[in-house]
Amino acid sequence: MNKITILREAVAELVHDGDSVALEGFTHLIPSVAAHEIIRQKRRDLTLIRMTPDLIYDQLIGMGCAKKLIFSWGGNPGVGSLNRFRDAVEHGWPEPLEIEEHSHAGMANRYVAGASNLPFAVLRGYVGTDLPKVTNTIAPITCPFTGERLMAVPALNPDVAIIHAQQADRRGNVAIWGITGIQKEAALSAKKVIVTVEEVVEEFEPRPFQIVLPSVAVDAISVEPGGAHPSYADGYYDRDNAFYSAWDPIGRDREKFRDWMERHVLGTEDFSAYMESIRKEEVVR
Amino acid sequence: MNKITILREAVAELVHDGDSVALEGFTHLIPSVAAHEIIRQKRRDLTLIRMTPDLIYDQLIGMGCAKKLIFSWGGNPGVGSLNRFRDAVEHGWPEPLEIEEHSHAGMANRYVAGASNLPFAVLRGYVGTDLPKVTNTIAPITCPFTGERLMAVPALNPDVAIIHAQQADRRGNVAIWGITGIQKEAALSAKKVIVTVEEVVEEFEPRPFQIVLPSVAVDAISVEPGGAHPSYADGYYDRDNAFYSAWDPIGRDREKFRDWMERHVLGTEDFSAYMESIRKEEVVR
Amino acid sequence: MTEARTNDKANGSYTTDEMMTVAASRELRDGSVCFVGIGLPSEAANLARATHAPGCFLVYESGTLGAKPDVLPLSIGDGVLAEHADSVVSVPEVFNYWLQAGRVDVGFLGAAQIDRFGNINTTVVGPYDSSKVRLPGAGGAPEIAASAREVVVILRQKPRAFVEKLSFVTSVGYGEGGDSRKELGYTGSGPTVIITDLGVLRPDLETKEFTLVALHPGATVEQAHEATGWELKVAENVTTTEPPTEKELEVLRDLKARTEAARK
Amino acid sequence: MTEARTNDKANGSYTTDEMMTVAASRELRDGSVCFVGIGLPSEAANLARATHAPGCFLVYESGTLGAKPDVLPLSIGDGVLAEHADSVVSVPEVFNYWLQAGRVDVGFLGAAQIDRFGNINTTVVGPYDSSKVRLPGAGGAPEIAASAREVVVILRQKPRAFVEKLSFVTSVGYGEGGDSRKELGYTGSGPTVIITDLGVLRPDLETKEFTLVALHPGATVEQAHEATGWELKVAENVTTTEPPTEKELEVLRDLKARTEAARK
């Protein structure tokens, strides 16, 4: 199966400066390893898309990879703020960050429309909020049958979608189980799809609430065990809650952040070297 | 779990004359047992909804239960026509049948809109076909962002949805695996939901492509092993292909049909008695 | 259902229906994503998968993605379709995320009636409100015709099937011909070939009118004219279809034998 | 995150935060379908599930239906939410087929700022284009506020939280008050109660302005006035909240202890 490739090459070939990129994951299976590779390859002017931007988006923004963020909730789950994200929005550091914000329902339906090759999606929401005043990708629409007024949001079709999954099989199909969030729609809405996986297996076995993304819907698969740290991979490892807390002071200080990123991300070859490096500092249990 | 009830009581309580009823099943898990109970209880003026009306709809129509059919493909899969359906449309026997026809994509998205509490759904289709000329539930709609013209179809919200599933658990959750078709959307779009199951188990085990409908989305569950005959129940029994062929001559002749229905359906108490009765005539292998 | 033996016009070694199915199967390229209807389309697609296109990815409207049936499914939702599928998804998902999304390279369709521009009728024969024959209806055909990158149509060539004017336009081919399909805004490019029991028809690049470009062995231009309800255009040099290979016949007959056994 | 011990204003045996969580948990009826946000809402909902409402059905926006966490999730998508859930569905499905569909009886929400009509801000403090504080944003809150049959809001009562005018309306309560929510066409009936560390506020039936109707033991009307950025309306006879029972405190503290352990 020729889709299995080295992540460095997949990112080099499929992620370009100025692209719109969705690295999705709903607290489960966050594609951290691919985010670090994008940072190492110094991509610029990316439009980052994500319902729940968290640490890896804080890192991409703080390292100057992004010119715009399309999102619905940006925080360090269970801890607090994304300080690099806030610094970019509040003070334009390291450079100004344009933001386009929606609700979760709006973002989810934008991916659904994108995956369905429709130009827009319809939902009940936004009316009476200030979101339409600051986000121009929200427009009223009228039901041609009932005359009822609802809101429309435009489809999302990222240049590249990147997700982390538990397994791929020999034919290049991808299996995700447990909380699968918006990953299927993100992948199917994108022009190119990169998937990092914990391992490659001969055959999938049935798992609770498993979905399978067929190989014809995937462009590149890279085997990156542990690649979702500090989030978790159901069946492989737990969420590293301590790391999320440890990130807060690191992200608060520009120098500390840059130094940390240079030492652990730019200063390492790949994710295993990165994990090695942060373990030394006991950032990780 | 108080949702487990006798099918006769569930139908008596939840299915009324004049209701819109969707008995869904996409060749797998067709709720035949519930259709027969509706016929035994002599419901009238039903608006029957189904993407793929087949033998049980032929029977409901031929027995005069329906005043209208909303559908996208009506046939005896792998065999030919639904002769009772044709007789009703072509000659108004036993009474005229109003029809509202769509494409599969249109019907599927009408259920999706219904399940989403939206008044309509949008799709790419119908343009240039004669369907909009004969079906008034198709209307053009314009994308508020791109100006692109698409087609809208109104939501389906049946009074009652009835499906057959493999298993329910003690808490009243319902498990369906294999081809799950449109059953989830049909159930979630309806005001009331009746589910017949092969068996009740303590706990579900993971199965390929399994979906679980939580008990809060179900109104009544009845244990009716074999209740999907002549269709199949993945993990329980195969499709009775011979019965589909055997149905053709029965359905072709009004007298033969009425006689058959009176003997095997009206003349029996329940589905096991019905199966007993048709087995005697070796209609079934 | 097939009347193969009875309307055999070919030389003794294979039937015209077999030639039709084999010719259709040859239209499917290996590795392509194919949306398949039940009956002749499914027969041709699975013949292709068992011969020259083992890597083709079959999608059925029941939600089976990468189906690998070992017998021909009698219904669109047979268990054999899910059994070896790469994935099984809901019906809305297969139509929205796969067909409408433009992921389907080839749609294989049958038809009750077809016109010179490849428009298809599977709804009624005669006036809609007082139809002579009520057909099953649209099913998945309109959107397959709309959104598949290209469409292959398979049906036996007869005057009542190849008609001057359809009783009902269920699925759009090239509309009124010329650019009229483009103006409808569909993403798919439309029917690229009609395979019949007599030969092969392809659309004229300009007018989009279907033209006889090949005859199966033993079939004649006269037969094709007789079997067509409009003044059939014929290419200047009509080629002759390669007859079925032994392998193709062996695999097709084995498939059908196993299917017949499953019917019992 | 919680500053419970430090801002303890109650008698020694429990904190004001504990009282707040207990009071909120009592709003959840057994058997009801509850859409839960992370933090205080999740704490209150799981306390209810572990005490008087074992049959309540918890829905988290990560797609877990009937979640039964044995520790409080730190993130909306923690594995513990899926582990014992009745079903796990996609994010579009939980918002479209469950929340928007009107299947949610109660939505539990937190807030950064709230106004007298129960409108909520979780987006920015200060002007949008030059914000003093950039908050996480909308998340699932706007549609929970829109479509849940009723909404319970939990937040500590402070002048910077209970403001005269929101910097940004992220989620709609009663809009400008009166019938203005109805005119927006939302299916849910809006926030029915605000539970704070001082007491309980409920909307006036006519004006929909939130009014102090109950004080927790030890809290005073003066404290409530000081903690509110608008001229707080007070009911004629303000009742006193039942203090936490031993069972409630025991279960809550056990829940939080297990959660703290999980953080390490």
Coordinates of N, CA and C in Angstrom, one line a residue, chain B residues 129-253:
Chain B
T129 N -34.8 17.2 -14.5 CA -35.6 16.0 -14.6 C -37.1 16.5 -14.5
D130 N -38.0 15.5 -14.7 CA -39.4 15.8 -14.7 C -40.0 15.7 -13.3
L131 N -39.1 15.3 -12.3 CA -39.6 15.1 -10.9 C -40.3 16.4 -10.4
P132 N -39.6 17.6 -10.5 CA -40.3 18.8 -10.0 C -41.6 19.1 -10.6
K133 N -41.9 18.5 -11.8 CA -43.2 18.8 -12.4 C -44.3 18.0 -11.8
V134 N -44.0 16.9 -11.2 CA -45.0 16.0 -10.6 C -45.0 16.0 -9.1
T135 N -43.9 16.5 -8.5 CA -43.7 16.5 -7.0 C -43.5 17.9 -6.6
N136 N -44.5 18.4 -5.8 CA -44.4 19.8 -5.4 C -43.6 20.0 -4.1
T137 N -42.9 19.0 -3.6 CA -42.0 19.2 -2.5 C -40.6 19.2 -2.9
I138 N -40.4 20.0 -4.0 CA -39.0 20.2 -4.5 C -39.0 21.7 -4.9
A139 N -38.0 22.5 -4.4 CA -38.0 23.9 -4.7 C -36.6 24.4 -4.9
P140 N -36.4 25.3 -5.8 CA -35.0 25.9 -5.9 C -34.6 26.7 -4.7
I141 N -33.3 26.8 -4.4 CA -32.8 27.6 -3.3 C -31.5 28.2 -3.8
T142 N -31.1 29.4 -3.3 CA -29.9 30.0 -3.7 C -28.9 30.2 -2.6
C143 N -27.7 29.8 -2.8 CA -26.7 30.0 -1.8 C -26.4 31.5 -1.5
P144 N -26.6 31.9 -0.2 CA -26.4 33.3 0.1 C -25.0 33.8 0.0
F145 N -24.1 32.9 -0.2 CA -22.6 33.3 -0.3 C -22.1 33.3 -1.7
T146 N -22.5 32.2 -2.4 CA -22.0 32.1 -3.8 C -23.0 32.4 -4.9
G147 N -24.3 32.5 -4.5 CA -25.3 32.7 -5.5 C -25.6 31.5 -6.3
E148 N -25.0 30.4 -6.0 CA -25.3 29.1 -6.7 C -26.7 28.7 -6.4
R149 N -27.3 28.1 -7.5 CA -28.7 27.6 -7.4 C -28.7 26.1 -7.1
L150 N -29.4 25.7 -6.0 CA -29.5 24.3 -5.7 C -31.0 23.9 -5.5
M151 N -31.2 22.7 -5.1 CA -32.6 22.3 -4.8 C -32.8 22.0 -3.4
A152 N -34.0 22.4 -2.9 CA -34.4 22.1 -1.5 C -35.5 21.2 -1.4
V153 N -35.5 20.3 -0.4 CA -36.7 19.4 -0.1 C -37.1 19.6 1.3
P154 N -38.4 19.5 1.6 CA -38.8 19.7 3.0 C -38.5 18.5 3.9
A155 N -38.4 18.8 5.2 CA -38.1 17.8 6.2 C -39.2 16.7 6.2
L156 N -38.9 15.5 6.5 CA -39.8 14.5 6.8 C -39.8 14.3 8.3
N157 N -41.0 14.4 8.9 CA -41.2 14.1 10.4 C -42.4 13.2 10.6
P158 N -42.2 11.9 10.3 CA -43.4 11.0 10.4 C -44.0 11.0 11.8
D159 N -45.3 10.7 11.9 CA -45.9 10.5 13.2 C -45.2 9.4 13.9
V160 N -45.0 8.3 13.2 CA -44.4 7.1 13.8 C -43.3 6.5 12.8
A161 N -42.2 6.2 13.4 CA -41.2 5.4 12.6 C -41.1 4.0 13.3
I162 N -41.0 3.0 12.4 CA -40.9 1.7 12.9 C -39.7 1.0 12.2
I163 N -38.8 0.5 13.0 CA -37.6 -0.2 12.5 C -37.4 -1.6 13.2
H164 N -36.7 -2.5 12.5 CA -36.3 -3.8 13.2 C -34.8 -3.8 13.4
A165 N -34.4 -4.1 14.6 CA -33.0 -4.1 15.0 C -32.6 -5.5 15.5
Q166 N -31.3 -5.7 15.5 CA -30.8 -7.0 16.0 C -31.0 -7.2 17.5
Q167 N -30.6 -6.1 18.3 CA -30.6 -6.3 19.8 C -31.1 -5.0 20.5
A168 N -31.7 -5.2 21.7 CA -31.9 -4.2 22.7 C -31.1 -4.6 23.9
D169 N -30.7 -3.7 24.7 CA -30.1 -4.1 26.0 C -31.1 -3.8 27.1
R170 N -30.8 -4.2 28.4 CA -31.7 -4.1 29.5 C -32.2 -2.6 29.7
R171 N -31.3 -1.7 29.3 CA -31.6 -0.3 29.6 C -32.5 0.3 28.4
G172 N -32.7 -0.5 27.4 CA -33.6 -0.1 26.3 C -32.8 0.6 25.2
N173 N -31.5 0.5 25.2 CA -30.7 1.0 24.0 C -30.9 -0.1 22.9
V174 N -30.8 0.4 21.7 CA -31.0 -0.5 20.5 C -29.7 -0.5 19.7
A175 N -29.3 -1.8 19.4 CA -28.1 -1.9 18.5 C -28.4 -2.5 17.2
I176 N -27.9 -1.8 16.1 CA -28.0 -2.3 14.7 C -26.6 -2.3 14.1
W177 N -26.3 -3.4 13.4 CA -25.0 -3.5 12.8 C -25.2 -4.0 11.3
G178 N -24.1 -3.9 10.6 CA -24.2 -4.3 9.2 C -24.7 -3.1 8.4
I179 N -25.5 -3.3 7.4 CA -26.1 -2.2 6.7 C -27.2 -1.5 7.5
T180 N -27.0 -0.3 7.9 CA -27.9 0.4 8.8 C -28.8 1.4 8.0
G181 N -28.5 1.6 6.7 CA -29.4 2.3 5.8 C -29.8 3.7 6.3
I182 N -31.1 4.0 6.4 CA -31.6 5.3 6.8 C -32.3 5.1 8.2
Q183 N -32.1 4.0 8.8 CA -32.9 3.7 10.0 C -32.7 4.8 11.1
K184 N -31.4 5.2 11.3 CA -31.2 6.1 12.4 C -31.9 7.5 12.2
E185 N -31.8 8.0 10.9 CA -32.5 9.2 10.6 C -34.0 9.1 10.6
A186 N -34.5 8.0 10.2 CA -35.9 7.7 10.2 C -36.4 7.8 11.6
A187 N -35.7 7.1 12.5 CA -36.2 7.0 13.9 C -36.1 8.4 14.5
L188 N -35.0 9.1 14.3 CA -34.8 10.4 15.0 C -35.6 11.5 14.4
S189 N -36.2 11.3 13.2 CA -37.0 12.3 12.6 C -38.5 12.2 13.0
A190 N -38.8 11.1 13.6 CA -40.3 10.8 13.9 C -40.7 11.2 15.3
K191 N -42.0 11.4 15.5 CA -42.5 11.9 16.8 C -42.6 10.7 17.7
K192 N -42.8 9.5 17.2 CA -42.8 8.3 18.0 C -42.0 7.2 17.3
V193 N -41.4 6.3 18.1 CA -40.5 5.3 17.5 C -40.8 3.9 18.1
I194 N -41.1 3.0 17.3 CA -41.3 1.6 17.7 C -40.1 0.8 17.1
V195 N -39.5 -0.1 17.9 CA -38.4 -0.9 17.4 C -38.7 -2.4 17.8
T196 N -38.7 -3.2 16.8 CA -38.8 -4.7 17.0 C -37.3 -5.2 17.0
V197 N -37.0 -6.2 17.9 CA -35.6 -6.7 17.9 C -35.6 -8.2 17.9
E198 N -34.5 -8.7 17.5 CA -34.3 -10.2 17.5 C -34.2 -10.7 18.9
E199 N -33.5 -10.0 19.8 CA -33.4 -10.4 21.2 C -32.9 -9.3 22.1
V200 N -33.1 -9.5 23.4 CA -32.6 -8.5 24.4 C -31.4 -9.1 25.1
V201 N -30.3 -8.4 25.2 CA -29.1 -8.9 25.8 C -28.7 -8.0 27.0
E202 N -27.8 -8.5 27.8 CA -27.3 -7.8 29.0 C -26.5 -6.5 28.5
E203 N -25.5 -6.8 27.7 CA -24.6 -5.8 27.2 C -24.4 -6.0 25.7
F204 N -24.2 -5.0 25.0 CA -23.8 -5.1 23.5 C -22.3 -5.4 23.5
E205 N -22.0 -6.3 22.5 CA -20.6 -6.4 22.2 C -20.3 -5.7 20.9
P206 N -19.0 -5.2 20.7 CA -18.7 -4.4 19.5 C -19.0 -5.3 18.2
R207 N -19.6 -4.7 17.2 CA -19.9 -5.4 16.0 C -19.4 -4.5 14.9
P208 N -19.1 -5.0 13.7 CA -18.7 -4.2 12.6 C -19.8 -3.1 12.2
F209 N -19.4 -1.9 12.2 CA -20.3 -0.8 11.7 C -21.6 -0.8 12.5
Q210 N -21.5 -1.0 13.8 CA -22.7 -1.0 14.7 C -23.0 0.5 15.1
I211 N -24.3 0.7 15.1 CA -24.8 2.0 15.7 C -25.7 1.6 16.9
V212 N -25.7 2.5 17.8 CA -26.6 2.3 19.0 C -27.5 3.5 19.1
L213 N -28.8 3.2 19.2 CA -29.8 4.2 19.3 C -30.2 4.2 20.8
P214 N -29.9 5.4 21.5 CA -30.1 5.4 23.0 C -31.6 5.2 23.3
S215 N -31.9 4.7 24.5 CA -33.3 4.4 24.9 C -34.1 5.7 24.9
V216 N -33.5 6.8 25.2 CA -34.3 8.0 25.3 C -34.9 8.4 23.9
A217 N -34.4 7.8 22.9 CA -34.9 8.1 21.5 C -35.9 7.1 21.0
V218 N -36.3 6.1 21.9 CA -37.2 5.0 21.5 C -38.4 5.0 22.5
D219 N -39.6 4.8 21.9 CA -40.8 4.8 22.7 C -41.2 3.4 23.1
A220 N -41.1 2.4 22.2 CA -41.5 1.0 22.5 C -40.6 0.1 21.8
I221 N -40.2 -1.0 22.5 CA -39.4 -2.1 22.0 C -40.1 -3.4 22.2
S222 N -40.2 -4.2 21.1 CA -40.9 -5.5 21.2 C -39.9 -6.5 20.6
V223 N -39.9 -7.6 21.4 CA -39.0 -8.7 21.0 C -39.7 -9.6 20.0
E224 N -39.3 -9.6 18.7 CA -39.9 -10.4 17.7 C -38.9 -11.1 16.8
P225 N -38.4 -12.2 17.3 CA -37.3 -12.9 16.6 C -37.8 -13.3 15.2
G226 N -37.0 -13.1 14.2 CA -37.4 -13.5 12.8 C -38.3 -12.4 12.2
G227 N -38.5 -11.3 12.9 CA -39.5 -10.3 12.5 C -39.2 -9.6 11.2
A228 N -38.0 -9.8 10.7 CA -37.6 -9.1 9.4 C -37.8 -10.0 8.2
H229 N -38.3 -11.2 8.4 CA -38.5 -12.1 7.2 C -39.4 -11.4 6.2
P230 N -39.2 -11.5 4.9 CA -38.2 -12.3 4.2 C -36.8 -11.6 4.0
S231 N -36.7 -10.4 4.6 CA -35.3 -9.8 4.6 C -34.5 -10.5 5.6
Y232 N -33.3 -10.0 5.8 CA -32.4 -10.7 6.7 C -32.0 -9.9 7.9
A233 N -31.4 -10.6 8.9 CA -30.9 -9.9 10.1 C -29.4 -10.3 10.3
D234 N -28.5 -9.5 9.9 CA -27.1 -9.8 10.0 C -26.7 -10.4 11.4
G235 N -26.2 -11.6 11.4 CA -25.9 -12.3 12.6 C -26.9 -13.2 13.1
Y236 N -28.1 -13.2 12.4 CA -29.2 -14.1 12.9 C -29.7 -15.0 11.8
Y237 N -30.1 -14.4 10.6 CA -30.6 -15.3 9.5 C -30.4 -14.5 8.2
D238 N -30.4 -15.3 7.1 CA -30.2 -14.8 5.8 C -31.4 -14.4 5.1
R239 N -31.3 -13.7 4.0 CA -32.4 -13.2 3.2 C -33.1 -14.4 2.6
D240 N -34.4 -14.5 2.6 CA -35.2 -15.6 2.0 C -35.5 -15.2 0.6
N241 N -34.5 -15.3 -0.3 CA -34.6 -14.9 -1.7 C -35.8 -15.6 -2.4
A242 N -36.0 -16.9 -2.0 CA -37.1 -17.6 -2.7 C -38.5 -17.0 -2.4
F243 N -38.6 -16.4 -1.2 CA -39.9 -15.8 -0.9 C -40.2 -14.6 -1.8
Y244 N -39.1 -13.8 -2.1 CA -39.3 -12.7 -2.9 C -39.8 -13.1 -4.3
S245 N -39.3 -14.2 -4.8 CA -39.7 -14.7 -6.1 C -41.1 -15.3 -6.0
A246 N -41.4 -16.0 -4.9 CA -42.7 -16.6 -4.7 C -43.8 -15.5 -4.5
W247 N -43.4 -14.3 -4.1 CA -44.4 -13.3 -3.9 C -45.0 -12.8 -5.2
D248 N -44.2 -12.8 -6.3 CA -44.6 -12.2 -7.5 C -45.9 -12.7 -8.0
P249 N -46.1 -14.0 -8.2 CA -47.4 -14.5 -8.6 C -48.6 -14.2 -7.6
I250 N -48.2 -14.3 -6.3 CA -49.3 -14.0 -5.3 C -49.7 -12.5 -5.5
G251 N -48.8 -11.6 -5.6 CA -49.1 -10.2 -5.7 C -49.8 -9.8 -7.0
R252 N -49.6 -10.6 -8.1 CA -50.1 -10.3 -9.4 C -51.7 -10.3 -9.4
D253 N -52.2 -11.2 -8.6 CA -53.7 -11.5 -8.7 C -54.4 -11.0 -7.5

